[in-house]
Amino acid sequence: MELLDGKLVSRAIIDALTLQVAQLKTEGKKIPHLAAVLVGNNGASETYVGAKVKTCAEIGFKSSLVRLEETITENRLLNLIEELNNDVDIDGILVQLPLPKHISDEKVINAIHPSKDVDGFHPVNVGKMVQGLPAYVPATPHGIMLMLEHYKIDTKGMNAVVVGRSNIVGRPMSILLSGNTNPGNCTVTICHSHTRHLEEICRNADIIVAALGKPEFVTASMVKPGAIVIDVGITRVPDASKKSGFALKGDVKFDEVAPLCSYITPVPGGVGPMTIAALMKNTYAACAERNGN
Ligand code: GUN
């Protein structure tokens, strides 16, 4: 069993971007600028956005964190996005999800100009991705593809099972793994809460991507010996022994599954850091595209 070390791979990507930004600076070119919008005080969202802003600073990107009250109206948020769309210095916009219930995710995502949609959630980018055209690809599935690429894992012809059908991870992951790309060229099954014989389907998988957000859902009896297991889950579970009061749990029962695998991602330190690295790559690309770098 080999660990797919997201910290190590993301470090390599972040170091490469840092060099590229230093080069832009010496050439007097535009530096990538990410605007991150955070609505309310969701603890996990605060952590994720904080990590994104911190990584921008480390690379040398500019970033603007826009913090908004939980009670902000949908209209005010939409107007703010329009201002960010029109701000020529800003290359990428992300609005951290989930949003409060009174705000429509769909309206907010649709309001972001596709050329600044570094999360890859806008229907224009989703449509391009489905067609295999250049597009901003959602950071988590993009990060997983970069990880498979880094470890030179040849996925051609493999049976891939994606558990979870969210727009952020499961669906785009299924599209990318089935694409005529390397990594890619998998035969993909996408499973969800209504799937019958889930255990059996997973047991036939050469690659399992667990992205359903249920701690320790994937157990040893669901995994074929030699399978590759990618764990997207990162749920806060109460744990009095931790200073924070919670432990982070993946969607995979790591201790019993890991010995069976050819490769597996740990939680934390697997997919999480790759998500941030992929977002940074998207932001760099958005700046290059807009400014002809
Ligand atoms: N919430 C969970 N994952 C993501 C993500 O990749 N982007 C945004 N904007 N919100 C998220």
mmCIF file of C-alpha atoms and ligand atoms in Angstrom:
data_model
loop_
_atom_site.group_PDB
_atom_site.id
_atom_site.type_symbol
_atom_site.label_atom_id
_atom_site.label_comp_id
_atom_site.label_asym_id
_atom_site.label_seq_id
_atom_site.Cartn_x
_atom_site.Cartn_y
_atom_site.Cartn_z
ATOM 1 C CA MET A 1 0.000 0.000 0.000
ATOM 2 C CA GLU A 2 1.253 3.456 -0.924
ATOM 3 C CA LEU A 3 -0.130 6.651 0.569
ATOM 4 C CA LEU A 4 -1.165 9.324 -1.914
ATOM 5 C CA ASP A 5 0.414 12.247 -0.131
ATOM 6 C CA GLY A 6 -1.634 15.352 -0.907
ATOM 7 C CA LYS A 7 0.601 17.547 1.215
ATOM 8 C CA LEU A 8 3.655 16.593 -0.796
ATOM 9 C CA VAL A 9 2.019 16.910 -4.219
ATOM 10 C CA SER A 10 0.309 20.194 -3.378
ATOM 11 C CA ARG A 11 3.644 21.510 -2.076
ATOM 12 C CA ALA A 12 5.248 20.784 -5.461
ATOM 13 C CA ILE A 13 2.405 22.609 -7.275
ATOM 14 C CA ILE A 14 2.515 25.574 -4.888
ATOM 15 C CA ASP A 15 6.314 25.838 -5.192
ATOM 16 C CA ALA A 16 6.060 25.830 -8.997
ATOM 17 C CA LEU A 17 3.374 28.557 -8.892
ATOM 18 C CA THR A 18 5.521 30.604 -6.491
ATOM 19 C CA LEU A 19 8.359 30.562 -9.026
ATOM 20 C CA GLN A 20 5.972 31.488 -11.840
ATOM 21 C CA VAL A 21 4.634 34.463 -9.848
ATOM 22 C CA ALA A 22 8.178 35.638 -9.043
ATOM 23 C CA GLN A 23 8.824 35.555 -12.779
ATOM 24 C CA LEU A 24 5.665 37.598 -13.483
ATOM 25 C CA LYS A 25 6.887 40.165 -10.933
ATOM 26 C CA THR A 26 10.318 40.503 -12.541
ATOM 27 C CA GLU A 27 8.635 40.944 -15.914
ATOM 28 C CA GLY A 28 6.295 43.609 -14.470
ATOM 29 C CA LYS A 29 3.232 41.556 -15.401
ATOM 30 C CA LYS A 30 -0.138 41.283 -13.685
ATOM 31 C CA ILE A 31 -0.124 39.247 -10.470
ATOM 32 C CA PRO A 32 -3.083 36.842 -10.021
ATOM 33 C CA HIS A 33 -5.744 38.190 -7.661
ATOM 34 C CA LEU A 34 -8.376 35.958 -6.055
ATOM 35 C CA ALA A 35 -11.497 37.339 -4.365
ATOM 36 C CA ALA A 36 -12.991 34.972 -1.783
ATOM 37 C CA VAL A 37 -16.479 35.648 -0.482
ATOM 38 C CA LEU A 38 -17.478 34.172 2.867
ATOM 39 C CA VAL A 39 -21.055 34.549 4.100
ATOM 40 C CA GLY A 40 -21.792 33.911 7.790
ATOM 41 C CA ASN A 41 -19.716 32.096 10.390
ATOM 42 C CA ASN A 42 -19.690 28.414 9.416
ATOM 43 C CA GLY A 43 -16.593 27.036 11.183
ATOM 44 C CA ALA A 44 -15.534 24.654 8.408
ATOM 45 C CA SER A 45 -16.033 27.318 5.717
ATOM 46 C CA GLU A 46 -13.931 29.762 7.754
ATOM 47 C CA THR A 47 -11.143 27.193 7.903
ATOM 48 C CA TYR A 48 -11.288 26.437 4.164
ATOM 49 C CA VAL A 49 -11.397 30.091 3.091
ATOM 50 C CA GLY A 50 -8.637 30.922 5.575
ATOM 51 C CA ALA A 51 -6.452 28.210 4.036
ATOM 52 C CA LYS A 52 -7.145 29.505 0.510
ATOM 53 C CA VAL A 53 -6.241 33.101 1.426
ATOM 54 C CA LYS A 54 -3.115 31.944 3.259
ATOM 55 C CA THR A 55 -1.964 29.910 0.274
ATOM 56 C CA CYS A 56 -2.478 32.924 -2.021
ATOM 57 C CA ALA A 57 -0.156 34.943 0.235
ATOM 58 C CA GLU A 58 2.427 32.158 0.257
ATOM 59 C CA ILE A 59 2.500 31.971 -3.543
ATOM 60 C CA GLY A 60 2.550 35.750 -3.960
ATOM 61 C CA PHE A 61 -0.984 36.075 -5.353
ATOM 62 C CA LYS A 62 -3.118 38.977 -4.244
ATOM 63 C CA SER A 63 -6.275 38.023 -2.419
ATOM 64 C CA SER A 64 -9.310 39.868 -1.111
ATOM 65 C CA LEU A 65 -11.432 38.245 1.547
ATOM 66 C CA VAL A 66 -14.973 39.618 1.500
ATOM 67 C CA ARG A 67 -16.730 38.716 4.748
ATOM 68 C CA LEU A 68 -20.481 39.158 4.829
ATOM 69 C CA GLU A 69 -23.116 38.824 7.527
ATOM 70 C CA GLU A 70 -25.252 35.679 7.546
ATOM 71 C CA THR A 71 -28.269 38.008 7.103
ATOM 72 C CA ILE A 72 -27.082 39.650 3.861
ATOM 73 C CA THR A 73 -29.834 39.706 1.230
ATOM 74 C CA GLU A 74 -29.490 37.724 -1.968
ATOM 75 C CA ASN A 75 -29.691 40.954 -3.972
ATOM 76 C CA ARG A 76 -26.829 42.575 -2.088
ATOM 77 C CA LEU A 77 -24.682 39.507 -2.624
ATOM 78 C CA LEU A 78 -25.536 39.462 -6.339
ATOM 79 C CA ASN A 79 -24.641 43.172 -6.598
ATOM 80 C CA LEU A 80 -21.353 42.542 -4.859
ATOM 81 C CA ILE A 81 -20.522 39.754 -7.304
ATOM 82 C CA GLU A 82 -21.272 42.147 -10.149
ATOM 83 C CA GLU A 83 -18.769 44.615 -8.657
ATOM 84 C CA LEU A 84 -16.151 41.849 -8.480
ATOM 85 C CA ASN A 85 -16.951 40.860 -12.088
ATOM 86 C CA ASN A 86 -16.312 44.473 -13.146
ATOM 87 C CA ASP A 87 -13.143 44.934 -11.098
ATOM 88 C CA VAL A 88 -10.345 44.629 -13.651
ATOM 89 C CA ASP A 89 -7.764 43.751 -11.001
ATOM 90 C CA ILE A 90 -9.636 40.620 -9.882
ATOM 91 C CA ASP A 91 -8.934 37.460 -11.879
ATOM 92 C CA GLY A 92 -10.858 34.854 -9.894
ATOM 93 C CA ILE A 93 -13.964 34.899 -7.703
ATOM 94 C CA LEU A 94 -15.062 32.190 -5.322
ATOM 95 C CA VAL A 95 -18.113 32.224 -3.114
ATOM 96 C CA GLN A 96 -17.688 29.637 -0.393
ATOM 97 C CA LEU A 97 -20.549 27.144 -0.191
ATOM 98 C CA PRO A 98 -22.822 26.334 1.563
ATOM 99 C CA LEU A 99 -24.700 29.637 1.571
ATOM 100 C CA PRO A 100 -27.455 30.537 4.056
ATOM 101 C CA LYS A 101 -30.828 29.010 3.169
ATOM 102 C CA HIS A 102 -32.384 32.310 2.018
ATOM 103 C CA ILE A 103 -29.788 32.660 -0.769
ATOM 104 C CA SER A 104 -29.969 30.617 -3.955
ATOM 105 C CA ASP A 105 -26.673 28.839 -4.752
ATOM 106 C CA GLU A 106 -27.788 28.676 -8.357
ATOM 107 C CA LYS A 107 -28.344 32.435 -8.732
ATOM 108 C CA VAL A 108 -25.034 33.203 -7.064
ATOM 109 C CA ILE A 109 -23.075 30.743 -9.201
ATOM 110 C CA ASN A 110 -24.751 32.028 -12.363
ATOM 111 C CA ALA A 111 -23.839 35.604 -11.406
ATOM 112 C CA ILE A 112 -20.081 34.960 -11.467
ATOM 113 C CA HIS A 113 -18.599 35.735 -14.866
ATOM 114 C CA PRO A 114 -17.442 32.401 -16.391
ATOM 115 C CA SER A 115 -13.973 33.890 -17.074
ATOM 116 C CA LYS A 116 -13.554 34.527 -13.309
ATOM 117 C CA ASP A 117 -15.268 31.317 -12.157
ATOM 118 C CA VAL A 118 -12.165 29.601 -10.745
ATOM 119 C CA ASP A 119 -14.406 27.139 -8.839
ATOM 120 C CA GLY A 120 -15.693 25.863 -12.187
ATOM 121 C CA PHE A 121 -19.304 25.809 -10.973
ATOM 122 C CA HIS A 122 -20.852 28.098 -13.636
ATOM 123 C CA PRO A 123 -22.926 26.205 -16.236
ATOM 124 C CA VAL A 124 -20.647 27.538 -19.023
ATOM 125 C CA ASN A 125 -17.612 25.919 -17.406
ATOM 126 C CA VAL A 126 -19.521 22.749 -16.515
ATOM 127 C CA GLY A 127 -20.735 22.488 -20.123
ATOM 128 C CA LYS A 128 -17.237 22.950 -21.519
ATOM 129 C CA MET A 129 -15.830 20.370 -19.113
ATOM 130 C CA VAL A 130 -18.495 17.845 -20.151
ATOM 131 C CA GLN A 131 -17.518 18.417 -23.790
ATOM 132 C CA GLY A 132 -13.839 17.940 -22.973
ATOM 133 C CA LEU A 133 -13.069 21.571 -23.851
ATOM 134 C CA PRO A 134 -10.688 23.794 -21.871
ATOM 135 C CA ALA A 135 -12.577 25.001 -18.786
ATOM 136 C CA TYR A 136 -12.152 25.833 -15.120
ATOM 137 C CA VAL A 137 -12.637 22.464 -13.469
ATOM 138 C CA PRO A 138 -13.947 22.267 -9.865
ATOM 139 C CA ALA A 139 -10.990 22.219 -7.511
ATOM 140 C CA THR A 140 -11.580 18.916 -5.708
ATOM 141 C CA PRO A 141 -11.944 16.654 -8.766
ATOM 142 C CA HIS A 142 -9.239 18.681 -10.534
ATOM 143 C CA GLY A 143 -6.935 18.133 -7.535
ATOM 144 C CA ILE A 144 -7.648 14.384 -7.561
ATOM 145 C CA MET A 145 -6.752 14.200 -11.276
ATOM 146 C CA LEU A 146 -3.500 16.091 -10.551
ATOM 147 C CA MET A 147 -2.714 13.623 -7.764
ATOM 148 C CA LEU A 148 -3.292 10.582 -10.029
ATOM 149 C CA GLU A 149 -1.120 12.278 -12.662
ATOM 150 C CA HIS A 150 1.666 12.982 -10.160
ATOM 151 C CA TYR A 151 1.816 9.329 -9.082
ATOM 152 C CA LYS A 152 1.705 8.267 -12.760
ATOM 153 C CA ILE A 153 -1.262 5.999 -12.058
ATOM 154 C CA ASP A 154 -2.449 4.606 -15.380
ATOM 155 C CA THR A 155 -6.226 4.502 -14.990
ATOM 156 C CA LYS A 156 -6.970 3.508 -18.600
ATOM 157 C CA GLY A 157 -9.728 0.877 -18.738
ATOM 158 C CA MET A 158 -10.268 0.780 -14.995
ATOM 159 C CA ASN A 159 -13.660 0.441 -13.344
ATOM 160 C CA ALA A 160 -14.106 3.609 -11.315
ATOM 161 C CA VAL A 161 -16.887 3.963 -8.776
ATOM 162 C CA VAL A 162 -17.742 7.451 -7.553
ATOM 163 C CA VAL A 163 -19.885 7.454 -4.430
ATOM 164 C CA GLY A 164 -21.771 10.765 -4.228
ATOM 165 C CA ARG A 165 -23.298 12.897 -6.963
ATOM 166 C CA SER A 166 -22.737 16.472 -5.774
ATOM 167 C CA ASN A 167 -22.102 19.231 -8.297
ATOM 168 C CA ILE A 168 -18.901 20.099 -6.415
ATOM 169 C CA VAL A 169 -17.267 16.658 -6.430
ATOM 170 C CA GLY A 170 -19.112 13.498 -7.518
ATOM 171 C CA ARG A 171 -20.587 14.582 -10.830
ATOM 172 C CA PRO A 172 -17.535 16.419 -12.201
ATOM 173 C CA MET A 173 -15.304 13.584 -10.933
ATOM 174 C CA SER A 174 -17.336 11.058 -12.924
ATOM 175 C CA ILE A 175 -17.009 13.208 -16.061
ATOM 176 C CA LEU A 176 -13.240 13.643 -15.678
ATOM 177 C CA LEU A 177 -12.527 9.969 -14.992
ATOM 178 C CA SER A 178 -14.555 8.933 -18.044
ATOM 179 C CA GLY A 179 -12.815 11.442 -20.346
ATOM 180 C CA ASN A 180 -10.441 10.497 -23.126
ATOM 181 C CA THR A 181 -7.480 11.746 -21.103
ATOM 182 C CA ASN A 182 -4.627 10.415 -19.037
ATOM 183 C CA PRO A 183 -5.497 9.948 -16.212
ATOM 184 C CA GLY A 184 -9.023 9.127 -17.338
ATOM 185 C CA ASN A 185 -10.437 6.571 -19.776
ATOM 186 C CA CYS A 186 -12.224 4.816 -16.921
ATOM 187 C CA THR A 187 -15.550 3.040 -17.039
ATOM 188 C CA VAL A 188 -17.413 5.035 -14.436
ATOM 189 C CA THR A 189 -20.314 4.125 -12.190
ATOM 190 C CA ILE A 190 -21.802 6.891 -10.079
ATOM 191 C CA CYS A 191 -23.568 5.788 -6.892
ATOM 192 C CA HIS A 192 -25.897 7.686 -4.574
ATOM 193 C CA SER A 193 -28.412 7.210 -1.784
ATOM 194 C CA HIS A 194 -30.792 5.193 -4.018
ATOM 195 C CA THR A 195 -28.161 2.861 -5.449
ATOM 196 C CA ARG A 196 -28.919 -0.828 -5.022
ATOM 197 C CA HIS A 197 -26.152 -3.305 -4.213
ATOM 198 C CA LEU A 198 -23.695 -0.518 -3.433
ATOM 199 C CA GLU A 199 -21.331 -2.870 -1.603
ATOM 200 C CA GLU A 200 -21.118 -5.214 -4.551
ATOM 201 C CA ILE A 201 -20.599 -2.351 -7.021
ATOM 202 C CA CYS A 202 -17.786 -0.932 -4.884
ATOM 203 C CA ARG A 203 -16.180 -4.379 -4.556
ATOM 204 C CA ASN A 204 -15.855 -4.473 -8.353
ATOM 205 C CA ALA A 205 -14.087 -1.095 -8.464
ATOM 206 C CA ASP A 206 -10.453 -0.596 -9.400
ATOM 207 C CA ILE A 207 -10.816 2.984 -8.136
ATOM 208 C CA ILE A 208 -13.265 4.192 -5.514
ATOM 209 C CA VAL A 209 -13.815 7.908 -4.999
ATOM 210 C CA ALA A 210 -15.739 8.322 -1.753
ATOM 211 C CA ALA A 211 -17.448 11.714 -1.781
ATOM 212 C CA LEU A 212 -20.701 11.340 0.118
ATOM 213 C CA GLY A 213 -19.799 13.074 3.390
ATOM 214 C CA LYS A 214 -20.598 10.150 5.708
ATOM 215 C CA PRO A 215 -17.735 9.402 8.085
ATOM 216 C CA GLU A 216 -16.169 5.924 7.680
ATOM 217 C CA PHE A 217 -18.874 4.785 5.240
ATOM 218 C CA VAL A 218 -16.506 2.713 3.059
ATOM 219 C CA THR A 219 -15.451 -0.398 4.932
ATOM 220 C CA ALA A 220 -13.104 -3.275 4.104
ATOM 221 C CA SER A 221 -15.936 -5.492 2.823
ATOM 222 C CA MET A 222 -16.591 -2.909 0.054
ATOM 223 C CA VAL A 223 -13.038 -2.822 -1.287
ATOM 224 C CA LYS A 224 -11.354 -5.175 -3.748
ATOM 225 C CA PRO A 225 -7.765 -6.066 -2.844
ATOM 226 C CA GLY A 226 -5.425 -3.834 -4.863
ATOM 227 C CA ALA A 227 -7.987 -1.061 -5.375
ATOM 228 C CA ILE A 228 -7.139 2.649 -5.372
ATOM 229 C CA VAL A 229 -9.175 4.520 -2.762
ATOM 230 C CA ILE A 230 -9.624 8.292 -2.863
ATOM 231 C CA ASP A 231 -11.276 9.726 0.245
ATOM 232 C CA VAL A 232 -12.894 13.132 -0.265
ATOM 233 C CA GLY A 233 -14.756 13.168 3.060
ATOM 234 C CA ILE A 234 -13.680 15.515 5.824
ATOM 235 C CA THR A 235 -16.380 15.642 8.499
ATOM 236 C CA ARG A 236 -15.969 17.200 11.924
ATOM 237 C CA VAL A 237 -16.856 14.560 14.520
ATOM 238 C CA PRO A 238 -17.059 15.561 18.213
ATOM 239 C CA ASP A 239 -13.946 14.373 20.077
ATOM 240 C CA ALA A 240 -13.382 15.578 23.646
ATOM 241 C CA SER A 241 -9.715 14.484 23.535
ATOM 242 C CA LYS A 242 -8.917 17.152 20.879
ATOM 243 C CA LYS A 243 -8.225 20.769 21.744
ATOM 244 C CA SER A 244 -10.588 21.894 18.976
ATOM 245 C CA GLY A 245 -13.316 19.582 20.348
ATOM 246 C CA PHE A 246 -13.572 17.642 17.087
ATOM 247 C CA ALA A 247 -11.677 15.132 14.977
ATOM 248 C CA LEU A 248 -11.658 15.091 11.165
ATOM 249 C CA LYS A 249 -13.022 11.873 9.690
ATOM 250 C CA GLY A 250 -12.936 10.746 6.094
ATOM 251 C CA ASP A 251 -15.605 8.759 4.258
ATOM 252 C CA VAL A 252 -13.375 5.675 4.419
ATOM 253 C CA LYS A 253 -12.636 3.487 7.449
ATOM 254 C CA PHE A 254 -8.941 4.020 6.896
ATOM 255 C CA ASP A 255 -7.469 1.516 9.358
ATOM 256 C CA GLU A 256 -9.271 -1.491 7.902
ATOM 257 C CA VAL A 257 -9.318 -0.372 4.243
ATOM 258 C CA ALA A 258 -5.723 0.846 3.850
ATOM 259 C CA PRO A 259 -4.054 -2.599 4.119
ATOM 260 C CA LEU A 260 -6.161 -3.802 1.148
ATOM 261 C CA CYS A 261 -5.310 -0.939 -1.208
ATOM 262 C CA SER A 262 -2.628 -0.349 -3.800
ATOM 263 C CA TYR A 263 -2.983 3.390 -3.101
ATOM 264 C CA ILE A 264 -5.063 5.363 -0.628
ATOM 265 C CA THR A 265 -5.386 9.023 0.380
ATOM 266 C CA PRO A 266 -5.171 9.858 4.099
ATOM 267 C CA VAL A 267 -7.538 12.293 5.864
ATOM 268 C CA PRO A 268 -6.326 14.894 6.567
ATOM 269 C CA GLY A 269 -3.398 15.384 4.183
ATOM 270 C CA GLY A 270 -4.855 13.731 1.087
ATOM 271 C CA VAL A 271 -7.469 15.363 -1.112
ATOM 272 C CA GLY A 272 -7.817 18.543 1.020
ATOM 273 C CA PRO A 273 -4.445 20.116 0.151
ATOM 274 C CA MET A 274 -4.906 19.086 -3.509
ATOM 275 C CA THR A 275 -8.179 21.044 -3.630
ATOM 276 C CA ILE A 276 -6.343 24.201 -2.636
ATOM 277 C CA ALA A 277 -3.491 23.559 -5.085
ATOM 278 C CA ALA A 278 -6.006 23.073 -7.922
ATOM 279 C CA LEU A 279 -7.817 26.306 -7.026
ATOM 280 C CA MET A 280 -4.476 28.133 -7.137
ATOM 281 C CA LYS A 281 -3.725 26.650 -10.569
ATOM 282 C CA ASN A 282 -7.165 27.771 -11.785
ATOM 283 C CA THR A 283 -6.538 31.283 -10.450
ATOM 284 C CA TYR A 284 -3.157 31.470 -12.160
ATOM 285 C CA ALA A 285 -4.759 30.279 -15.410
ATOM 286 C CA ALA A 286 -7.587 32.843 -15.104
ATOM 287 C CA CYS A 287 -5.043 35.643 -14.732
ATOM 288 C CA ALA A 288 -2.934 34.367 -17.633
ATOM 289 C CA GLU A 289 -6.016 34.046 -19.844
ATOM 290 C CA ARG A 290 -7.296 37.542 -18.984
ATOM 291 C CA ASN A 291 -3.949 39.274 -19.283
ATOM 292 C CA GLY A 292 -2.257 37.255 -21.998
ATOM 293 C CA ASN A 293 0.641 36.244 -19.699
HETATM 294 N N1 GUN B 1 -17.582 24.204 -0.366
HETATM 295 C C1 GUN B 1 -17.050 22.973 -0.345
HETATM 296 N N2 GUN B 1 -16.139 22.848 -1.345
HETATM 297 C C2 GUN B 1 -16.109 24.018 -2.002
HETATM 298 C C3 GUN B 1 -15.372 24.489 -3.111
HETATM 299 O O1 GUN B 1 -14.553 23.804 -3.716
HETATM 300 N N3 GUN B 1 -15.624 25.776 -3.483
HETATM 301 C C4 GUN B 1 -16.525 26.544 -2.848
HETATM 302 N N4 GUN B 1 -16.705 27.782 -3.303
HETATM 303 N N5 GUN B 1 -17.238 26.132 -1.812
HETATM 304 C C5 GUN B 1 -17.019 24.874 -1.397
#
